[in-house]
Each structure stands twice: as C-alpha cells, then as structure tokens.
Short mmCIF file of C-alpha atoms and ligand atoms in Angstrom, two decimals:
data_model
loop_
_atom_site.label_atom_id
_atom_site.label_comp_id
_atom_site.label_asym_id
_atom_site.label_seq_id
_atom_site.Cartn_x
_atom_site.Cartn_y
_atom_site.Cartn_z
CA UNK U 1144 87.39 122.79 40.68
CA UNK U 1145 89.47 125.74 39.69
CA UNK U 1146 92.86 125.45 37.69
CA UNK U 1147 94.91 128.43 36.94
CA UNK U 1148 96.46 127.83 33.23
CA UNK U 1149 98.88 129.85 30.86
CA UNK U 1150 96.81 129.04 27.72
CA UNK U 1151 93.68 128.15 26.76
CA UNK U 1152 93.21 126.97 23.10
CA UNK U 1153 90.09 126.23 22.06
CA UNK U 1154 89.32 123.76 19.51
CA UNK U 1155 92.08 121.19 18.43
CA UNK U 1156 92.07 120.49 14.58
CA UNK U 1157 94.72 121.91 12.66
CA UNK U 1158 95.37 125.13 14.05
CA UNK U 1159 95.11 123.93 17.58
CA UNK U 1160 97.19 120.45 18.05
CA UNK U 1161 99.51 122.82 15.29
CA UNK U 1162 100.46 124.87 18.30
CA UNK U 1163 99.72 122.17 20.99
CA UNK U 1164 102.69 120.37 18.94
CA UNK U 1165 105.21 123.41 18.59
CA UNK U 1166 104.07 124.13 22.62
CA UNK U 1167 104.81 120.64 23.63
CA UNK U 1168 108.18 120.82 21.89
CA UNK U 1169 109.58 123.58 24.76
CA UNK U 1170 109.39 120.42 27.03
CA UNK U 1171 109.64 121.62 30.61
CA UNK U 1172 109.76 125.32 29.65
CA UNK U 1173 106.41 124.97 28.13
CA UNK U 1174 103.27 126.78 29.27
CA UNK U 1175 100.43 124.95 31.12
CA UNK U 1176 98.03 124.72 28.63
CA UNK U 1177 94.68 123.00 28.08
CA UNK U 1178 93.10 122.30 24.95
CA UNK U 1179 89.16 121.63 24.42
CA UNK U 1180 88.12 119.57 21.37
CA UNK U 1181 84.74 119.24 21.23
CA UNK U 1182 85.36 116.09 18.84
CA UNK U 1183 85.11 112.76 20.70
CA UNK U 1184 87.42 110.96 18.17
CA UNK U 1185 89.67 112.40 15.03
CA UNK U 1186 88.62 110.78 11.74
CA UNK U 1187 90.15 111.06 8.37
CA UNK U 1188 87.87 113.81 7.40
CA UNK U 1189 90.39 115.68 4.68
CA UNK U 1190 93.34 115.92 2.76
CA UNK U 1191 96.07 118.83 3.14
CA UNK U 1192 98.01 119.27 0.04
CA UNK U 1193 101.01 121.61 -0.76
CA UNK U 1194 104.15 122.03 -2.90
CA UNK U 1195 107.08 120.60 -0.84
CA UNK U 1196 109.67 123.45 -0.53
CA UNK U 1197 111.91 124.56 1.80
CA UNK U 1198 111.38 125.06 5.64
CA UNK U 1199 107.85 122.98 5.05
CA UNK U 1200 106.32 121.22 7.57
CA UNK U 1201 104.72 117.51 7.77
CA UNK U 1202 106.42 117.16 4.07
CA UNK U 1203 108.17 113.53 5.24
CA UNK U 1204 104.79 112.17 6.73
CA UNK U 1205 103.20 112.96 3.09
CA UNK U 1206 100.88 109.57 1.74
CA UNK U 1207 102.04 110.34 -2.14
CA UNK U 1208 103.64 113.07 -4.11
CA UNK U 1209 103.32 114.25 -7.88
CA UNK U 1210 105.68 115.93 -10.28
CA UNK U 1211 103.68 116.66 -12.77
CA UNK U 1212 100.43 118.83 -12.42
CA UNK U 1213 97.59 119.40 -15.39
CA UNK U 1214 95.64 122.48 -15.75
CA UNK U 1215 93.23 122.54 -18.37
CA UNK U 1216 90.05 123.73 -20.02
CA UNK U 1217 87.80 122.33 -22.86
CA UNK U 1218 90.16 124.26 -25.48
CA UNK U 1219 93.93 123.65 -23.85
CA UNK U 1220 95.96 121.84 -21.28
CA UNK U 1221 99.22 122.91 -19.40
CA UNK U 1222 101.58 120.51 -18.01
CA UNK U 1223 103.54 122.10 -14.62
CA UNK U 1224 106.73 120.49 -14.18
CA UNK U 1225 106.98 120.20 -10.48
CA UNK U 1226 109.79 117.48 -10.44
CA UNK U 1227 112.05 119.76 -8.32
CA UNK U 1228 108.80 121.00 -5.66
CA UNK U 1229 106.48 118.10 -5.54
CA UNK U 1230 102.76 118.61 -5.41
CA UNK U 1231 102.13 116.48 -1.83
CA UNK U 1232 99.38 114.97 0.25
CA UNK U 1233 99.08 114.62 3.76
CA UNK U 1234 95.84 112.37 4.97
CA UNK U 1235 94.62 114.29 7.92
CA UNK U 1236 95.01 110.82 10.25
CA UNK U 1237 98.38 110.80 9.81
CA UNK U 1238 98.67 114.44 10.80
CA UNK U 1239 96.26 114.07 13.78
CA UNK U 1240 98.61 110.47 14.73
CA UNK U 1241 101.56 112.66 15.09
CA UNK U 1242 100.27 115.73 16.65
CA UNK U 1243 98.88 113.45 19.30
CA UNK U 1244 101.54 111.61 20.37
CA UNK U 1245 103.80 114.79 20.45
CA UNK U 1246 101.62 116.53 22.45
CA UNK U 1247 100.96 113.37 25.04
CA UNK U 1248 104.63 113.53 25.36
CA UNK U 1249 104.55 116.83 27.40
CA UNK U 1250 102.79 116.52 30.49
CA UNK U 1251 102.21 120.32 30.85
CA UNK U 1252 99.60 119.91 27.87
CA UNK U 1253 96.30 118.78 28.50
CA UNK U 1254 94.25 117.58 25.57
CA UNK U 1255 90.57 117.04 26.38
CA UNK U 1256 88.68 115.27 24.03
CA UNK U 1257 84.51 115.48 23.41
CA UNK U 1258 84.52 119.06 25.72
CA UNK U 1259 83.16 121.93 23.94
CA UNK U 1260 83.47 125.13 25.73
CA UNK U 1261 79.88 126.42 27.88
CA UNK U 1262 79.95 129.68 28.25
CA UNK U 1263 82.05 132.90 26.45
CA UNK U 1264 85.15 133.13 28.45
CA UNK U 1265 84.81 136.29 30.75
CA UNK U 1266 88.37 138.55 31.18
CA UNK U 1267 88.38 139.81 35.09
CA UNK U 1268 91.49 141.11 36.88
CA UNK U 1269 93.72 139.12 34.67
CA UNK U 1270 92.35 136.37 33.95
CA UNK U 1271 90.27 134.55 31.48
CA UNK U 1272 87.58 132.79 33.71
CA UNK U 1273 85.62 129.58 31.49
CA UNK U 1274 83.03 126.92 32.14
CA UNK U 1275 84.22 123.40 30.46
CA UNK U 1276 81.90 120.55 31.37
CA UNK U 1277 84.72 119.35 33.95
CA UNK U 1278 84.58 122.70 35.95
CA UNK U 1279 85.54 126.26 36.09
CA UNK U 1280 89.18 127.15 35.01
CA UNK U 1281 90.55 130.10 34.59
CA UNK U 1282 93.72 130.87 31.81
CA UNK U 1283 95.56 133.61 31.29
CA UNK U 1284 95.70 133.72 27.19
CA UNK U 1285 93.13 132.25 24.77
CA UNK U 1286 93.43 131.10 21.77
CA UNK U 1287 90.36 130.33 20.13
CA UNK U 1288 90.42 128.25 16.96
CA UNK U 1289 86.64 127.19 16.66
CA UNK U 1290 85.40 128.67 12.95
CA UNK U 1291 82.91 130.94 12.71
CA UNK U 1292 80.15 129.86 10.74
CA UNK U 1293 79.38 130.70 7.49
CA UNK U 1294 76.65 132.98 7.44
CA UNK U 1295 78.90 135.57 10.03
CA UNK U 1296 81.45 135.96 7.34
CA UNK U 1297 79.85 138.19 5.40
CA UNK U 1298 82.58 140.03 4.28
CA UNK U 1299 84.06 136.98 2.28
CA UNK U 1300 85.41 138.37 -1.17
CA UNK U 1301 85.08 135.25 -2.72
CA UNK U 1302 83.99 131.54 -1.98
CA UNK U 1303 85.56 128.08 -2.28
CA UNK U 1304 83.10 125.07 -2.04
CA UNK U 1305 83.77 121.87 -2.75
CA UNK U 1306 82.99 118.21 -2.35
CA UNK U 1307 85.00 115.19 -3.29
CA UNK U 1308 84.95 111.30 -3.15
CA UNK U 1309 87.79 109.14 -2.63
CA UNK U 1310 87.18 106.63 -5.13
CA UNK U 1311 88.05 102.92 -6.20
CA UNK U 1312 87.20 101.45 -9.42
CA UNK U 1313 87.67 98.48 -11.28
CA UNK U 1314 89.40 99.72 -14.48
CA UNK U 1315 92.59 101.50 -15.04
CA UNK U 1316 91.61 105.04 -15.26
CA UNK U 1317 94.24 107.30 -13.75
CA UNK U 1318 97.82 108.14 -14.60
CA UNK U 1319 99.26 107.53 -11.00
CA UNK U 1320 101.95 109.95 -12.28
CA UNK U 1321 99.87 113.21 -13.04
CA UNK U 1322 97.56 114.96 -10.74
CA UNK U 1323 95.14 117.78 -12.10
CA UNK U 1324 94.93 120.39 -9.95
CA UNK U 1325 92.22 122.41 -12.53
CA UNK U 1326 89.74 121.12 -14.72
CA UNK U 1327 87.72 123.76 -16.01
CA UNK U 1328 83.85 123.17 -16.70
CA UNK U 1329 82.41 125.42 -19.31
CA UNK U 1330 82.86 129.39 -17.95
CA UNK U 1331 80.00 131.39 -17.04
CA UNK U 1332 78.46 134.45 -15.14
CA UNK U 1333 77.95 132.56 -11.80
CA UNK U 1334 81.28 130.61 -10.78
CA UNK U 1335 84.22 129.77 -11.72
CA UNK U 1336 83.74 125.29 -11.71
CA UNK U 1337 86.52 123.02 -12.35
CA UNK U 1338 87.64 119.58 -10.72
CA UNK U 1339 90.33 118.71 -9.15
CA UNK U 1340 91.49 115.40 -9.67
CA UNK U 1341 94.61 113.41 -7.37
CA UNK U 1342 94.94 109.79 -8.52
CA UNK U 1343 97.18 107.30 -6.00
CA UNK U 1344 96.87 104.63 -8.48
CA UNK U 1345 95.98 103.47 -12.00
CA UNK U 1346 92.04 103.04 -10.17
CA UNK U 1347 92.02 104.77 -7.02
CA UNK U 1348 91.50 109.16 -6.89
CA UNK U 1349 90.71 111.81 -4.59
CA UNK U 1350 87.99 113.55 -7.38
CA UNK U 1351 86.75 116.59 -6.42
CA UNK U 1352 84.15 119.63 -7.84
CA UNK U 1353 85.25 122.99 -6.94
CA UNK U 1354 83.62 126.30 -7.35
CA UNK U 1355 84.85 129.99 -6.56
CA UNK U 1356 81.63 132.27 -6.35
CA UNK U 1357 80.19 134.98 -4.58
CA UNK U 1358 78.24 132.91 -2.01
CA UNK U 1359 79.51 129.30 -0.92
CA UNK U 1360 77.69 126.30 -1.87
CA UNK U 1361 76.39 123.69 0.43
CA UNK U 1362 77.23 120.15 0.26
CA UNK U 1363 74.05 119.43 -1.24
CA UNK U 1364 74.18 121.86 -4.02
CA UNK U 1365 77.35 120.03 -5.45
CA UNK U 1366 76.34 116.01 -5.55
CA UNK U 1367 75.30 116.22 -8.90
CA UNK U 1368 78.12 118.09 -10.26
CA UNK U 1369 80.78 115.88 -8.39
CA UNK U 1370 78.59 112.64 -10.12
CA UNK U 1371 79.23 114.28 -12.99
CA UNK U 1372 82.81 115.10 -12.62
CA UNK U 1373 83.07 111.24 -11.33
CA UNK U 1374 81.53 109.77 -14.97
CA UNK U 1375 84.01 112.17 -17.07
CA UNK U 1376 86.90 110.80 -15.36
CA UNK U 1377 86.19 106.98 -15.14
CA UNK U 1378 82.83 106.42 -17.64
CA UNK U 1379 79.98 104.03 -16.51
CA UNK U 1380 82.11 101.66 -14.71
CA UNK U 1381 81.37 100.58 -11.11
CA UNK U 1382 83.48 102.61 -8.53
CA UNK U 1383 83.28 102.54 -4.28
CA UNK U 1384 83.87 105.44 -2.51
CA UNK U 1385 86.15 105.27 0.35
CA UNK U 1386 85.97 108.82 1.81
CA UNK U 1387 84.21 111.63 1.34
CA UNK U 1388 85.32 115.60 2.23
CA UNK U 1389 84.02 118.87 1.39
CA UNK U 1390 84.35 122.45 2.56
CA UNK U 1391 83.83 125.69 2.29
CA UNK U 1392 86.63 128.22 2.69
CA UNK U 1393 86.18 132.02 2.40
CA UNK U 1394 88.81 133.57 0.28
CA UNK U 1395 89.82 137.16 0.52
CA UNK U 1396 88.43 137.36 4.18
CA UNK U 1397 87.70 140.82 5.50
CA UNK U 1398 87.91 140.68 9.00
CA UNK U 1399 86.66 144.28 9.79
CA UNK U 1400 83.12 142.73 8.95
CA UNK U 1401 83.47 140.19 12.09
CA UNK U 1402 81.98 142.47 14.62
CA UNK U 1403 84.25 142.70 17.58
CA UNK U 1404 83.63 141.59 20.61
CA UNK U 1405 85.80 142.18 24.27
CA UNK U 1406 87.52 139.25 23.67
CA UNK U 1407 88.64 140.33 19.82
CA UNK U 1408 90.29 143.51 21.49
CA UNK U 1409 92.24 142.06 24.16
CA UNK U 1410 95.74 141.25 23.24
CA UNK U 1411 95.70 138.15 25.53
CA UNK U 1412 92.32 136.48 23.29
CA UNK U 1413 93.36 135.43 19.88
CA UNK U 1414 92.02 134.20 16.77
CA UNK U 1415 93.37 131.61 14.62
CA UNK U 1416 92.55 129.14 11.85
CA UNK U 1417 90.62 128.91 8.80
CA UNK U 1418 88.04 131.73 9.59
CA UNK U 1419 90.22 134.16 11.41
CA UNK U 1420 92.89 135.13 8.28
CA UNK U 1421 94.96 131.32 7.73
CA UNK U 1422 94.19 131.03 4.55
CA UNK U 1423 96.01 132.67 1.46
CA UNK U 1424 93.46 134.58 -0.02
CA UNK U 1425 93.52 133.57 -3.83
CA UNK U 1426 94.16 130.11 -3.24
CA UNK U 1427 92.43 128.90 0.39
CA UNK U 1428 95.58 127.19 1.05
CA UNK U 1429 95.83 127.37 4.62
CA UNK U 1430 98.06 124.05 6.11
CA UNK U 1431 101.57 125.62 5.82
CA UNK U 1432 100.50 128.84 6.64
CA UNK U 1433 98.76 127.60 9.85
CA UNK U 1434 102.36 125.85 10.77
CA UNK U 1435 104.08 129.36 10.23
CA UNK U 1436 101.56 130.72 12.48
CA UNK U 1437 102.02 127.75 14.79
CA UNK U 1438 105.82 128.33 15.59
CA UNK U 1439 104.96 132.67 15.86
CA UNK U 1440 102.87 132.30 18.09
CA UNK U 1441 104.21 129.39 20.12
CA UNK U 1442 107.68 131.79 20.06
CA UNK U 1443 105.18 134.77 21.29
CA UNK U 1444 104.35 133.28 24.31
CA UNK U 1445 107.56 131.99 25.48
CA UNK U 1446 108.89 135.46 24.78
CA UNK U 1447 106.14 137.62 26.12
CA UNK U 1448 103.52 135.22 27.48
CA UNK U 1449 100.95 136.47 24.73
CA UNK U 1450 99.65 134.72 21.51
CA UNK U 1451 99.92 135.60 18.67
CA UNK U 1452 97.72 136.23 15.58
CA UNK U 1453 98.29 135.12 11.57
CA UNK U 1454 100.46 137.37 9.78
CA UNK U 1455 99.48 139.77 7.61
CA UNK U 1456 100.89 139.08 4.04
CA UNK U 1457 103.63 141.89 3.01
CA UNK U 1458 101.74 144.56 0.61
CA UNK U 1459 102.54 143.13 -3.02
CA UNK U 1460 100.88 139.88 -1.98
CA UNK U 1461 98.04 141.04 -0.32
CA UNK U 1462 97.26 143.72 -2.97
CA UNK U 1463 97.76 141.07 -5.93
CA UNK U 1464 95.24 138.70 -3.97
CA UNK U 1465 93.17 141.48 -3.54
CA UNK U 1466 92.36 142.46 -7.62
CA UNK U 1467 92.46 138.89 -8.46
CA UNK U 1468 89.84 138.12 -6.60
CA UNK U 1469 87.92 140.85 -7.34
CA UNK U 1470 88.19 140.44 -11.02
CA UNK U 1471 87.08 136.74 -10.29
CA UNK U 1472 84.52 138.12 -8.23
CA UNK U 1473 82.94 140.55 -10.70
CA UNK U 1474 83.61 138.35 -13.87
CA UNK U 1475 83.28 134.31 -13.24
CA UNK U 1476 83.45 134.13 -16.49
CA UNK U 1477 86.87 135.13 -16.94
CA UNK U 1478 88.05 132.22 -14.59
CA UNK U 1479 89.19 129.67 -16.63
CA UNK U 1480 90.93 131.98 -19.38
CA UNK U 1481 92.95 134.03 -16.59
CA UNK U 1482 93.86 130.54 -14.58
CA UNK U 1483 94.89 129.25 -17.91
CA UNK U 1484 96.97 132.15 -18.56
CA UNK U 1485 99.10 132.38 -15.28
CA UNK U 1486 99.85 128.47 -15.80
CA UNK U 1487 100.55 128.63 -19.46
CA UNK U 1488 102.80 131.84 -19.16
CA UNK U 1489 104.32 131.89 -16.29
CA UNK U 1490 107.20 129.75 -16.01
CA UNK U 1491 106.60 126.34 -13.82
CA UNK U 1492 108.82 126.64 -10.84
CA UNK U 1493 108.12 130.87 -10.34
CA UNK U 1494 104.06 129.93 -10.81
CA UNK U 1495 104.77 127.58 -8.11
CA UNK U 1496 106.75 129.50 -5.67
CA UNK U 1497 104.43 132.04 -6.09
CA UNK U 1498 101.23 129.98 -4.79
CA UNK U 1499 103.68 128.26 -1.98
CA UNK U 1500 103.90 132.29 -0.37
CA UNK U 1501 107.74 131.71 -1.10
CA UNK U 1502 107.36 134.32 -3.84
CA UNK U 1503 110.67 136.16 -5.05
CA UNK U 1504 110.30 140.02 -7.11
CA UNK U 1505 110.86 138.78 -10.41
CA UNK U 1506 107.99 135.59 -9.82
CA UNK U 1507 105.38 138.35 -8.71
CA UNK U 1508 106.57 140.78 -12.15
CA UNK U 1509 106.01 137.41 -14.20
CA UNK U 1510 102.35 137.11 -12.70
CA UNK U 1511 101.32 140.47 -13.27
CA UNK U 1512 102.95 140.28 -16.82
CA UNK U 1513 100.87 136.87 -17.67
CA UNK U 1514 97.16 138.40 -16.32
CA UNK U 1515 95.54 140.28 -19.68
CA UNK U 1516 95.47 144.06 -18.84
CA UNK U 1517 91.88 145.01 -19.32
CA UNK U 1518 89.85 143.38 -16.69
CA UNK U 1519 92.77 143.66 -14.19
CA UNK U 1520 92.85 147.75 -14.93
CA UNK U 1521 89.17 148.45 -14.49
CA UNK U 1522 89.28 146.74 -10.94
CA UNK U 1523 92.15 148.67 -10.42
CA UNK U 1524 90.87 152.23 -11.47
CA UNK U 1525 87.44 151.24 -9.70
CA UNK U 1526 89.82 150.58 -6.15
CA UNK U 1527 91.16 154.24 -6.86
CA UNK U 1528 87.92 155.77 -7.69
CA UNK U 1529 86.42 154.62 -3.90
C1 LIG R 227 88.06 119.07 3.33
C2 LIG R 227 89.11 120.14 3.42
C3 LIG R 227 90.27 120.04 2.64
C4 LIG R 227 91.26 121.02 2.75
N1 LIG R 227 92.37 120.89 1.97
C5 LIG R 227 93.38 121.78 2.10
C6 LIG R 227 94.58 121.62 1.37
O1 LIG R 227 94.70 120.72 0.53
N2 LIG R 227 95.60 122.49 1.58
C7 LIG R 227 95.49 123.50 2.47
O2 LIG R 227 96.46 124.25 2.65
N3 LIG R 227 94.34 123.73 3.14
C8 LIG R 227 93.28 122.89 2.99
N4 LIG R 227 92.12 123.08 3.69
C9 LIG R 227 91.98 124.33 4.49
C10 LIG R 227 92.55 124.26 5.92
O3 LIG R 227 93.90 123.84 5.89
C11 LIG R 227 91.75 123.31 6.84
O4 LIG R 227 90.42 123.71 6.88
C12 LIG R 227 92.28 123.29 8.26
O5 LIG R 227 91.75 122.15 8.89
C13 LIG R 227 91.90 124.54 9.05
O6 LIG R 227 92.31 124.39 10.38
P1 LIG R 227 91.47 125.00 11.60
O7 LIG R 227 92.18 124.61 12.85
O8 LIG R 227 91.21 126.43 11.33
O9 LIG R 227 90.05 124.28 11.54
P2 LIG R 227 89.72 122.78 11.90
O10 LIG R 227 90.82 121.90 11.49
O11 LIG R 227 88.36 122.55 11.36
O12 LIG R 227 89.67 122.78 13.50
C14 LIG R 227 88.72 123.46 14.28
C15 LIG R 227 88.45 122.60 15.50
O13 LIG R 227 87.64 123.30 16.44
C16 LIG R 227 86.77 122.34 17.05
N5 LIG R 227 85.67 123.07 17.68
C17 LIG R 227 84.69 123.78 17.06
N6 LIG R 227 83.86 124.35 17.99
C18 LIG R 227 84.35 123.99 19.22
C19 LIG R 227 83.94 124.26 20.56
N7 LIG R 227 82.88 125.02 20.82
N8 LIG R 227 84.65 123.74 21.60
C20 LIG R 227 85.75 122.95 21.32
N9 LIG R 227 86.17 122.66 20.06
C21 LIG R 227 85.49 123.19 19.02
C22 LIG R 227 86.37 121.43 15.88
O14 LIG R 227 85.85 120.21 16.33
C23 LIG R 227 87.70 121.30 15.16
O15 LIG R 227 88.44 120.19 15.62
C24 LIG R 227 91.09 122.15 3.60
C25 LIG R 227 89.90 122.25 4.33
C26 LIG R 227 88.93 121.27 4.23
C27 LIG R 227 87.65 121.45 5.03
#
C-alpha cells in the first residue's frame, strides 16, 4: 500500500493531537495528515496545571481551580493571591476526550491508534518514505513528537522528577480552598525536595514529591519520600489511592548535545514536545507552551507547507532561566531560600505572570531585584569568564 500524505506526526499525546486539533480546525483546507500513536488506548495518566490568563487554552474544560497558592519551608509560608489568575487543573482524559473528537471531525486526519513507527523515516526526492505496521507511506513533512529517552539528554541543566498519588482518605485533611504548589523538605547539597500538594476536597489530593537535581530520579527512588510526604499531610489514617503519575522533565535543555541526525537538519522533519525545547526551562511547564506551538506550526504549514519548531524564548527570559538554574544547579542548597524569596518579594500577580511566559519589563526587574546578589553574581562572572 502506498499513500502520499502532507504530514506525518508521530506520536499523539499532547504535542501531537495539540496540532492534530488546531490541523483539524482548517476543515477542508487542512493537510492530509496521519498520526501514529503507539498507545492502544489513552488513560488518565497526568494532570496539566497552569495559571488561567489570557489567550489560554483548555482553561474552560479545567476539573477545579484555586485562588490561593502556599509556598513554604520549615521556617515561613507565603500565601499567593491568585483570585484574579486561577491556579487550574486539567485531567489529561478530559484533554485527550476533546482532542479526539475534534480531530474525528475532519476526515483529512487520520489517527491510528496502537502503531508505532518501524523503521527511521528515509527523505528521497521529496519525500519522507516510512514503514507503519499497515504499509509503506510516504509524507511530505514530519513531525516527530516521540521523547527521547532519558539517558540521550545529556545536556539537561537541571532535572525534575517526581511521583504523586491521587489520594482519598477518610478524615478531613485538606483546605479544598488552598493548593501548595511548594513544600520545602529540609535543603541540602543534592536536590532541591519539596511537595506539591492540590486538594479537590476536604479528603481527596493530588500529593506529590518533587526534586530538581543534577540527574533525574527514577520512580523507584521516590516511593519512600512520596510515603512520607503522604503521612505529613494526612497522619496515620487510612487513605486509597486513585491514580498515580510521575515524570521526569529535563529543565534547561541544551539541544546542541542531541546529536543530529539527517532528519534534525531538514527543514521539512521537526521536533516537538517535552524533549525537543516545550518546556519553560525553570519551571518544566510545558502544556500552554505546547498549544502556542500547536497553532505556529499548524499556521506554518498552511502558509508554507512546512512545520514548525518551539520558539525560542526572547533573550531576557532565556538568560534569566539560564543563571537560575545554574545557581540551582551548583548550590541545591540554596533552593528553598531563593524560591522563598521570589514568592515572598515579588508581588503576587507579577510572580505569576512571570511563570505564565506572559512576563511584562517591570515583572522581570522585580525578579531580578527579589534573587540575593551573591550566588546569582558568581554564576554570572563564571558565564563571562568561559
Ligand atoms: C505526570 C506529568 C505531569 C505533568 N504536569 C504538567 C503540568 O502540570 N503543567 C505543564 O505545563 N506540564 C506538565 N507536564 C509536562 C508536559 O506538559 C507533558 O509531559 C506533556 O504530556 C508533554 O507532551 P508530549 O507530546 O511532548 O509528550 P507525551 O504527551 O508523552 O506524548 C508523546 C506520545 O508519543 C507516543 N510515542 C512514543 N514513541 C512512539 C512511537 N515510536 N510511535 C508512535 N508513538 C510514539 C507516546 O505513546 C505518547 O503518546 C507533565 C508531565 C508529566 C509526565
């Protein structure tokens, strides 16, 4: 069998049924496009959380919504008043739902469930040629979404693992009203540990143990930690756990260290998604950001018939992200005082807009202004001294 296809997009989680949806929106002007999932079914396997603001995507689908946040450590404890850009949560069923039925509206997209892809794609004369287990197809764009494993991204600044429970207990032991989005464990030299904590009711909670640090952790590594976490929060009480998720997203990803292959030079091959630059590098918040990318590179191809890849962020960012996370990097142990500080000095709604990417001048100044001078400095002078 041998189809000839505009796009090719490998891989439909986020990044993929993100375009498939924007693609399937052109209706008849839409490309023909096929997408390979090598997932036989979509299962709530995580939670995508973000400040609602402006021009956001998925914000009306959201499962719950706070407006207040906590951020604390063993010695103090910032509220965030985020009455006016609500901290949201969007189950990833309801997300997958949606993008489904969009796309099955179009007819020119093609999702195919439980078919990885066999071979590399090969570029001859035009055209991608690929092996699917239904045939050989040929497409004349790519855009490959499947992560790279962890161990090929060496060049990871900084790492965020994590593993939390979805939890039901029997006592009342949340404030339904007040998510904590950092609870800091005791600092030290090897990671920066705190949990992260979003209750839907008096006795139900998303609880999860995060780390930043220099190489990720595996699941395995952060059971007992996450029990732990789990026993501060409720006690000794009985509790279920309804769902499970974990990850491990590389922060401050340097993408010169992928080697690159044909494909990675050809302006017609793209990467997207969590390994290939969606994720803001200080935070690993990467769902908004992959729905920006979404709607670029959906626009690309109508415009030029060529995909396009996640936008760099302008300098200011990028160089802000950059020293933070080297300062995290190089001194864990700093963590929790210089978190503390940017959400203790730095005025709710500007700390806020500044995380979201929807940063204005005087939000950045009030960032730089909050972070204590010394550590900061010394990364900055050892930059300039390379
Ligand atoms: C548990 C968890 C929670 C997160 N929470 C947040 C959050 O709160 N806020 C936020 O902004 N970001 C969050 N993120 C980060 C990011 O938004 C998600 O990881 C997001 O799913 C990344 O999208 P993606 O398309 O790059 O990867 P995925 O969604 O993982 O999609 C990749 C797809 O490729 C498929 N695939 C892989 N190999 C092949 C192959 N050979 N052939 C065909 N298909 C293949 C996979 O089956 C998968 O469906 C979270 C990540 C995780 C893991």
């Amino acid at each position: 069998m041998q189809t000839d296809l505009d796009l090719l997009i490998i891989g439909a989680g986020c990044a993929g049924l993100s375009l498939g949806v924007q693609l399937a929106k052109m209706k008849e002007r839409a490309p023909k496009v096929l997408l390979l999932e090598q997932r036989t079914v979509y299962e709530n396997d995580r939670t995508w959380c973000f400040w609602r603001q402006q021009g956001n995507f998925y914000s009306d689908l959201v499962n719950y919504e706070w407006s207040k946040l906590m951020v604390q450590s063993k010695k103090e404890k910032v509220s965030l008043d985020c009455s006016l850009a609500p901290y949201q949560i969007l189950s990833s069923n309801r997300f997958y739902e949606e993008a489904l039925q969009l796309i099955g509206l179009n007819p020119l997209l093609d999702l195919r469930m439980g078919s990885a892809l066999l071979k590399e794609p090969k570029w001859q004369q035009g055209w991608w040629y690929f092996e699917a287990d239904f045939g050989q197809l040929r497409a004349k764009s790519i855009v490959d979404t499947r992560p790279k494993a962890w161990q090929d991204l060496k060049g990871a600044k900084l790492w965020q693992s994590f593993l939390g429970y979805e939890i039901e207990c029997e006592q009342a032991s949340f404030d339904p009203n007040a998510a904590v989005l950092m609870d800091f464990c005791q600092a030290n030299s090897e990671f920066v540990g705190f949990n992260y904590v979003l209750p839907q009711s008096e006795k139900s909670a998303l609880i999860e143990f995060t780390v930043f640090s220099k190489q990720p952790y595996l699941e395995v590594d952060l059971v007992s930690k996450l029990d732990e976490s789990v026993t501060q929060y409720i006690g000794s009480q009985a509790y279920k756990i309804l769902r499970k998720e974990s990850g491990m997203i590389p922060m401050g990803l340097a993408t010169d260290y992928i080697s690159p292959s044909a494909a990675d030079t050809h302006p017609s091959y793209v990467r997207a998604g969590l390994t290939a630059g969606a994720a803001r590098p200080a935070t690993g918040y990467a769902f908004q950001r992959i729905q920006n990318w979404a709607i670029q590179c959906a626009n690309s191809l109508a415009q030029y018939g060529l995909p396009a890849n996640h936008a760099k962020d302008f300098f200011l960012l990028g160089k802000m992200d950059d020293i933070f996370l080297n300062v995290i990097r190089n001194n864990p142990e700093l963590g929790p005082a210089l978190f503390m500080a940017l959400f203790s000095k730095v005025n709710s709604a500007r700390v806020i807009r500044f995380l979201s990417d929807k940063g204005r001048l005087l939000d950045y100044l009030s960032v730089i202004q909050a972070m204590p001078t010394t550590p900061f400095l010394k990364d900055i002078f050892k930059i300039s001294r390379l």
